[in-house]
N, CA and C of each residue as an Amber inpcrd file, in Angstrom:
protein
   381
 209.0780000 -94.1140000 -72.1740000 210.0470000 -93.7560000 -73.1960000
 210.5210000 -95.0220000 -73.9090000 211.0050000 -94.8940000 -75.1050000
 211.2410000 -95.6140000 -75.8160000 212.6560000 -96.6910000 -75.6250000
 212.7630000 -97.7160000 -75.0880000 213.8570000 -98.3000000 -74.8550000
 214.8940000 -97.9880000 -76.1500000 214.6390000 -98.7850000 -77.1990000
 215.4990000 -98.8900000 -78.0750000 215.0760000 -97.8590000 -79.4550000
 215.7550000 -97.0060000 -79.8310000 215.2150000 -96.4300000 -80.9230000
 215.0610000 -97.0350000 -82.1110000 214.8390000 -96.8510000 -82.7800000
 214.7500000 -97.5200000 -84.2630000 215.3970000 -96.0490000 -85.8630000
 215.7400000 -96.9310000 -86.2660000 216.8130000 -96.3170000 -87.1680000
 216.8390000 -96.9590000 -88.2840000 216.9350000 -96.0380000 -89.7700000
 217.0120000 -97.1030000 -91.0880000 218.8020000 -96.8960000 -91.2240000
 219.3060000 -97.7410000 -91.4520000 220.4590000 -98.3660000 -92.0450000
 221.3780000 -96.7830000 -92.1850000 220.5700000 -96.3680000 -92.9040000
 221.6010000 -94.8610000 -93.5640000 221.6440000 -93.7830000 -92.3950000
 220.4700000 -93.9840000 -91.9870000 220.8960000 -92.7770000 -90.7390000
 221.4420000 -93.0860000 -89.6650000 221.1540000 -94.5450000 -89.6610000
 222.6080000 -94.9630000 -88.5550000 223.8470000 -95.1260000 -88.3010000
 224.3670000 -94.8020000 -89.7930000 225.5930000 -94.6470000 -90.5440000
 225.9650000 -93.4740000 -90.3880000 224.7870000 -92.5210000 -90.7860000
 225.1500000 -90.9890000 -91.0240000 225.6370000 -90.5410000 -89.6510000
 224.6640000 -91.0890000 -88.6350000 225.0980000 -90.5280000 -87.0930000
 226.6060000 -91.2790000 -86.4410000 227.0810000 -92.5310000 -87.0030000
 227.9470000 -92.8070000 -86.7980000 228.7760000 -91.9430000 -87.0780000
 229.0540000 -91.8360000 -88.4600000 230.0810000 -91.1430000 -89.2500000
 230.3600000 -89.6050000 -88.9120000 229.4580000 -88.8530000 -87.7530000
 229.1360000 -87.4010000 -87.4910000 229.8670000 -87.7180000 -86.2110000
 229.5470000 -88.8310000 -85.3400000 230.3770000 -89.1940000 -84.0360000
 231.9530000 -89.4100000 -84.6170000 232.3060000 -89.6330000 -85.5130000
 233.0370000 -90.1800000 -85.7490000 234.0020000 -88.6890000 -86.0430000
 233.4880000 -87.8040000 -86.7020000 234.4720000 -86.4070000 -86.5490000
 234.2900000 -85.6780000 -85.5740000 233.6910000 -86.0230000 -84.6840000
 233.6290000 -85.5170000 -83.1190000 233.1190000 -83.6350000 -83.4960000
 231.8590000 -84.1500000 -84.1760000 230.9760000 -82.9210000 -84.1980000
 229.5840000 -82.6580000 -83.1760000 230.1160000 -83.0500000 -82.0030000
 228.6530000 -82.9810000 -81.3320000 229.6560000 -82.7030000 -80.0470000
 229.0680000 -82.8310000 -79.0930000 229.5730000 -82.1330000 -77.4670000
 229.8490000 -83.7710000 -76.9900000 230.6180000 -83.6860000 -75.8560000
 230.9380000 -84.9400000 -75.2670000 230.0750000 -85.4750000 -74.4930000
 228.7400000 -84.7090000 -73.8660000 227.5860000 -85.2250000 -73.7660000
 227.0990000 -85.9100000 -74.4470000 227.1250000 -85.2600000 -75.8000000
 225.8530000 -85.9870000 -76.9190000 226.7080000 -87.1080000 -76.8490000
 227.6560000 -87.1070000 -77.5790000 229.0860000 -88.0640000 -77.8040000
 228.8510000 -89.8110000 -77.2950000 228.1510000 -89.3270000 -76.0040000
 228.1410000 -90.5030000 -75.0350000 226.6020000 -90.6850000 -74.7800000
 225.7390000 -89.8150000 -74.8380000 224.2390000 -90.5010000 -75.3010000
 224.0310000 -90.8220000 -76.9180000 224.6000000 -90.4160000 -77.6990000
 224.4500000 -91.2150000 -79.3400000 224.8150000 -92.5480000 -78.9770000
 226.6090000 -92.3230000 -78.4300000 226.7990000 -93.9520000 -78.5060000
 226.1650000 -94.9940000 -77.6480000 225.5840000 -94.6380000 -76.6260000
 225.2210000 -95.5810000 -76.1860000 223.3380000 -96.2550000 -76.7350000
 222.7980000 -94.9410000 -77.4020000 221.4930000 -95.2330000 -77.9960000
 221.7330000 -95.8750000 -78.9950000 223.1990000 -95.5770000 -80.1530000
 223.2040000 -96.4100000 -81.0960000 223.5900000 -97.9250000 -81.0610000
 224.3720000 -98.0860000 -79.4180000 224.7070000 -99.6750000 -79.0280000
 223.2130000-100.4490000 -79.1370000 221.7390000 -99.9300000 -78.8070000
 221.0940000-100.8620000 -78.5170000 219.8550000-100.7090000 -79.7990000
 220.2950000 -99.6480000 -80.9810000 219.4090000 -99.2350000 -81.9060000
 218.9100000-100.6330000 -82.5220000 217.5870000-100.1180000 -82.9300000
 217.1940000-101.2280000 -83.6420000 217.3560000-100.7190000 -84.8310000
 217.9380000-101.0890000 -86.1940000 218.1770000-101.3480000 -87.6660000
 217.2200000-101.2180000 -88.5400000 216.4270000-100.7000000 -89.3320000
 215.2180000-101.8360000 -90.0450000 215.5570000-101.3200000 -91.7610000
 214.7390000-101.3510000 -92.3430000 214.8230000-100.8350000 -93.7440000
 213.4590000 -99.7910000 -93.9060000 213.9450000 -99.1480000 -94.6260000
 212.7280000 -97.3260000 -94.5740000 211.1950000 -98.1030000 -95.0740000
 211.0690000 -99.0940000 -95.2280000 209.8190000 -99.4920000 -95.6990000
 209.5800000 -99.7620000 -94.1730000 210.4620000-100.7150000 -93.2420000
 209.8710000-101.3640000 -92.2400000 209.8070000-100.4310000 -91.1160000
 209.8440000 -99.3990000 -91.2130000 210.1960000 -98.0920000 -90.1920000
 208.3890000 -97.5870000 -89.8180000 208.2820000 -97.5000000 -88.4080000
 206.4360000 -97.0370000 -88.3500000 206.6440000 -95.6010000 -88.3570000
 205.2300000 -95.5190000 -89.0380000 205.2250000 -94.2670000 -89.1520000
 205.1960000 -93.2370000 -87.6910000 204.9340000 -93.1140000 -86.7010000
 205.6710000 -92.5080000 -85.8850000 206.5570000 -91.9660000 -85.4220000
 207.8230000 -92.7560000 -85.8050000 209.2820000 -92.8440000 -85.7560000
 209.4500000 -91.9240000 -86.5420000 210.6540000 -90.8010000 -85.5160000
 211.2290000 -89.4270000 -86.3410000 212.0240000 -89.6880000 -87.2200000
 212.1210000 -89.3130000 -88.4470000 213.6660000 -89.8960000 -89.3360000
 213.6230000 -89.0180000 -90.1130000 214.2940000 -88.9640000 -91.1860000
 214.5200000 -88.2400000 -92.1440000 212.9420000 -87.9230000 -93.1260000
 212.7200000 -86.8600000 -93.9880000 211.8760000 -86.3970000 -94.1050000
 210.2100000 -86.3790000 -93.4490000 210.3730000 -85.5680000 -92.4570000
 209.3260000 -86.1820000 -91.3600000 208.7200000 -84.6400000 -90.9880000
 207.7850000 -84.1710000 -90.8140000 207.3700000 -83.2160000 -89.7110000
 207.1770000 -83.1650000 -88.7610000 207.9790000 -82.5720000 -87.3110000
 207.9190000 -83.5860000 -86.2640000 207.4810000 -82.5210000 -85.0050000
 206.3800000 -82.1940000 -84.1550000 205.8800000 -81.3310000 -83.3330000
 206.6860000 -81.9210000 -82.2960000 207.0640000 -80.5560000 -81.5250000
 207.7030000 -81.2810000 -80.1180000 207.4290000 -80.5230000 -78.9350000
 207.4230000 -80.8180000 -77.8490000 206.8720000 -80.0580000 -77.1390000
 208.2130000 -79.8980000 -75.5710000 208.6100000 -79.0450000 -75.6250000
 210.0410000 -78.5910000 -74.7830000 209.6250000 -78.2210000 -73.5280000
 209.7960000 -79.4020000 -72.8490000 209.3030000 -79.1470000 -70.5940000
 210.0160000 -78.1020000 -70.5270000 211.3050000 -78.1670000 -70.8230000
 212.3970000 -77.0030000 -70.2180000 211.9150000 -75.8670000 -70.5060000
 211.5850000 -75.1420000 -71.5480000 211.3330000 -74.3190000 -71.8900000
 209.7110000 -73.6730000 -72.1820000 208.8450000 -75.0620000 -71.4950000
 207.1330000 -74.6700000 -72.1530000 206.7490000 -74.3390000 -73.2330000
 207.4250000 -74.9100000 -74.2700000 206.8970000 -74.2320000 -75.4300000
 206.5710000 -75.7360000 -76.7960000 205.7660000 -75.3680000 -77.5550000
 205.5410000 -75.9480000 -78.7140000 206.4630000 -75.9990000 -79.9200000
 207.3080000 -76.7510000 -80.6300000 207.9820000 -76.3720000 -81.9680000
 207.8610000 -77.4300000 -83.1650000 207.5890000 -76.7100000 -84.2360000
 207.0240000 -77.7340000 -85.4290000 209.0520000 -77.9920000 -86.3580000
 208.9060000 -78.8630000 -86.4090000 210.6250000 -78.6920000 -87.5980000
 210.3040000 -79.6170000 -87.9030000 210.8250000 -79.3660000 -89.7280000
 210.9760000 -80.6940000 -90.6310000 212.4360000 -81.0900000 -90.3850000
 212.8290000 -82.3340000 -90.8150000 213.7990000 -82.9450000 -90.4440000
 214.1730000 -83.2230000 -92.1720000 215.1710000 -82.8280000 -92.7540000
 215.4760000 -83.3570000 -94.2130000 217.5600000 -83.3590000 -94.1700000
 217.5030000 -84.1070000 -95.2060000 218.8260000 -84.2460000 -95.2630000
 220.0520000 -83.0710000 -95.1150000 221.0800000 -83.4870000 -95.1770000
 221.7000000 -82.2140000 -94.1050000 221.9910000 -81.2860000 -95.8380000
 222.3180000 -81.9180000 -96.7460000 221.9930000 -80.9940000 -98.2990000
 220.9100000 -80.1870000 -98.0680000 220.1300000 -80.5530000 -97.8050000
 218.4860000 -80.1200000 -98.1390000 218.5120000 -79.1540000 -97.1690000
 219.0260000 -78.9700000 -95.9410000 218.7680000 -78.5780000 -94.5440000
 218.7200000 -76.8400000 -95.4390000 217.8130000 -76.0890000 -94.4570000
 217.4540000 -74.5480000 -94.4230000 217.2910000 -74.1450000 -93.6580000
 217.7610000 -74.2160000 -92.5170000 216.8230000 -73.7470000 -90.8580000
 215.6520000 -72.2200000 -90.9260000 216.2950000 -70.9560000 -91.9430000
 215.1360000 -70.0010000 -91.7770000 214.1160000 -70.5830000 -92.3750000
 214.2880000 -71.5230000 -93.1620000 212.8870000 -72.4790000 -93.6560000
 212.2780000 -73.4640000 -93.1590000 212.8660000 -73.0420000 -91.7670000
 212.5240000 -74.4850000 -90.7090000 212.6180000 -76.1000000 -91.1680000
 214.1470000 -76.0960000 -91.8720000 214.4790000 -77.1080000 -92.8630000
 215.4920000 -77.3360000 -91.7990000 215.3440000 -78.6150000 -91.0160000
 216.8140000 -78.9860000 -90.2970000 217.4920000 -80.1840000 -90.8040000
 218.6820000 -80.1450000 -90.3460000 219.6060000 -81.5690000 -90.7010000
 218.9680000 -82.5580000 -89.6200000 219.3800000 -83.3040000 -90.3100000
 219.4020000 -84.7770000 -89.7160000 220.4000000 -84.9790000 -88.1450000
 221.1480000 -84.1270000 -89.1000000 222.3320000 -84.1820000 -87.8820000
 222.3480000 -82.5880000 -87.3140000 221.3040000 -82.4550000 -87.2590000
 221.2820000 -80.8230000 -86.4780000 221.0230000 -81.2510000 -84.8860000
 221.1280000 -80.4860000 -83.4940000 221.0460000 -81.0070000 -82.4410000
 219.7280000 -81.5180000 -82.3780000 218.8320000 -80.9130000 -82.2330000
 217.3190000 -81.0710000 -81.7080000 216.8990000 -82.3450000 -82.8670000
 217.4150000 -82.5250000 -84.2280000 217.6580000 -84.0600000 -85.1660000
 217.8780000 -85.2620000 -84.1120000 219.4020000 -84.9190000 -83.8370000
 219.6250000 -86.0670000 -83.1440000 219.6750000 -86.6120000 -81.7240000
 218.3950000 -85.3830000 -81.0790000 217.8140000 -85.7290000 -79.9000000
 216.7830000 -86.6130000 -80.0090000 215.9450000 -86.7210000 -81.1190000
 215.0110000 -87.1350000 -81.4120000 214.6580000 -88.1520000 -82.3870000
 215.9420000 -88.0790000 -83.4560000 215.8930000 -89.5560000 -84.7390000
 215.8680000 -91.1320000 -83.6340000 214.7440000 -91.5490000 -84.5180000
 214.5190000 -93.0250000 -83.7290000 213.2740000 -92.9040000 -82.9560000
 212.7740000 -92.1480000 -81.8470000 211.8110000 -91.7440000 -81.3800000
 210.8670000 -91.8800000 -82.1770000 209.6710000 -92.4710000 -81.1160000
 208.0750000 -92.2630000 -81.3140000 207.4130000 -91.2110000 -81.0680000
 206.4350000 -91.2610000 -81.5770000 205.0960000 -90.2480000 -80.8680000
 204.8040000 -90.5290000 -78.9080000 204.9950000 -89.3910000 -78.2950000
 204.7110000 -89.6710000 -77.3960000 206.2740000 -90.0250000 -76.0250000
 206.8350000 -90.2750000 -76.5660000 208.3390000 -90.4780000 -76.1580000
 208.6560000 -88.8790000 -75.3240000 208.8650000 -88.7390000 -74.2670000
 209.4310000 -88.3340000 -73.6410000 210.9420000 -88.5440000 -73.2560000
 212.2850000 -87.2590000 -73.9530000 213.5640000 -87.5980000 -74.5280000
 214.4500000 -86.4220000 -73.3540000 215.4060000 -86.6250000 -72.0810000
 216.0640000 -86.0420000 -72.0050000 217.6240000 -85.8490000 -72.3430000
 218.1270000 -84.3280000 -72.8660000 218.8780000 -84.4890000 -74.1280000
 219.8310000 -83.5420000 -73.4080000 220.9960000 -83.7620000 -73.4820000
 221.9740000 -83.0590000 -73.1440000 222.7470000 -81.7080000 -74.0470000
 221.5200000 -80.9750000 -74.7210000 221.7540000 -79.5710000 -75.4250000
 222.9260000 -79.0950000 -75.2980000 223.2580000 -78.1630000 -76.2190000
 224.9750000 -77.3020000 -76.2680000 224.6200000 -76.4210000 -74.9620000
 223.2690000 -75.7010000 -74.8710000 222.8160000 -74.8380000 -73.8600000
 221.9230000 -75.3860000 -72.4050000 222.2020000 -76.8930000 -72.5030000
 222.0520000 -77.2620000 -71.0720000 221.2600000 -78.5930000 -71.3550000
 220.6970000 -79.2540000 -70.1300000 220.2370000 -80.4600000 -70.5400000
 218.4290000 -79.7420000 -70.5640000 217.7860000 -80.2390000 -71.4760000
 216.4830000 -79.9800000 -71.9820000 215.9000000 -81.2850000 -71.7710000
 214.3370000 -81.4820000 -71.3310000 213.2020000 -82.4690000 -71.8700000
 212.4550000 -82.1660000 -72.2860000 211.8510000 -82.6550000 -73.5910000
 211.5020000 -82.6460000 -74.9100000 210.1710000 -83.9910000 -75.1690000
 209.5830000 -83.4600000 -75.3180000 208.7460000 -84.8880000 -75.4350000
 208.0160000 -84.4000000 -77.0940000 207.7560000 -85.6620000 -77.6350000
 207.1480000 -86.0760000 -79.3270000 205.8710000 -86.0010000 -79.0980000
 205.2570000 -84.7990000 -80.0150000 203.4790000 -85.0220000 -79.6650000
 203.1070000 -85.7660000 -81.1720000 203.6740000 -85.2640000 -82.3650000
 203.5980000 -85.5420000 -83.9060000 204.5790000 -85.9940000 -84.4000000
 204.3900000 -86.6910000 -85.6760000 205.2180000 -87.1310000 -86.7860000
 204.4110000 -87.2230000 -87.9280000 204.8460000 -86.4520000 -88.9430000
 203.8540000 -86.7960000 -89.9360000 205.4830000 -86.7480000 -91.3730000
 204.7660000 -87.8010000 -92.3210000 206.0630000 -87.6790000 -93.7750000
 205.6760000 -85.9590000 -94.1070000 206.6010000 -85.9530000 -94.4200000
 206.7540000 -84.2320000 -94.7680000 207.5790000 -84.6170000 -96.9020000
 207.3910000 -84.1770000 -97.7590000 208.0700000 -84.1410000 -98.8420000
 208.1860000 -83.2130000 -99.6670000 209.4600000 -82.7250000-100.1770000
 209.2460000 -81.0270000-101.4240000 208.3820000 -80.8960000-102.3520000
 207.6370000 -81.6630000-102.3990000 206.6340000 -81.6480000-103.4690000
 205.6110000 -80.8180000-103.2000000
């Protein structure tokens, strides 16, 4: 698993600023902050393509539950979930923003703690 996640500038802000109105569970609360103490920073050019972030298509594959799930990840404006359009800052978002391919992530869900592992990432765009 991925020691340090990696994060561009804005979404490390955005997840701050979401901790910051205490919109997540006191679980998450305390795995954001401590993933964002050791995040690595970069700029969206220097970001690999692997790495889940904002407009991304991202396959995941859920131990807890055995199952496969495809979600795009787009801004929380943009977000549609019956269009399988999630926020950034939606849960299963910010189990996974920063993450590689391959990363195996356990996440402290509203409905229990889940492991989740990254099989894909691909840029996803409305075009």
């Amino acid at each position: 698993m991925t020691e340090q996640i990696i994060l561009t500038t804005g979404i490390y802000d955005a997840i701050k600023d979401h901790l910051r109105r205490k919109q997540v569970t006191a679980a998450e609360e305390e795995r954001l902050t401590a993933e964002l103490r050791n995040a690595v920073q970069v700029r969206r050019r220097e970001l690999p393509e692997d790495v889940v972030t904002v407009d991304t298509k991202v396959t995941i594959k859920d131990h807890t539950e055995n199952q496969e799930k495809e979600y795009i990840f787009v801004g929380v404006k943009q977000a549609k979930p019956k269009k399988n359009k999630h926020s950034i800052l939606s849960d299963i978002a910010l189990a996974t923003l920063g993450y590689k391919v391959g990363d195996v992530i356990e996440w402290p869900f509203a409905d229990g703690e889940r492991k989740i592992e990254i099989l894909k990432v691909e840029p996803w765009s409305q075009n």
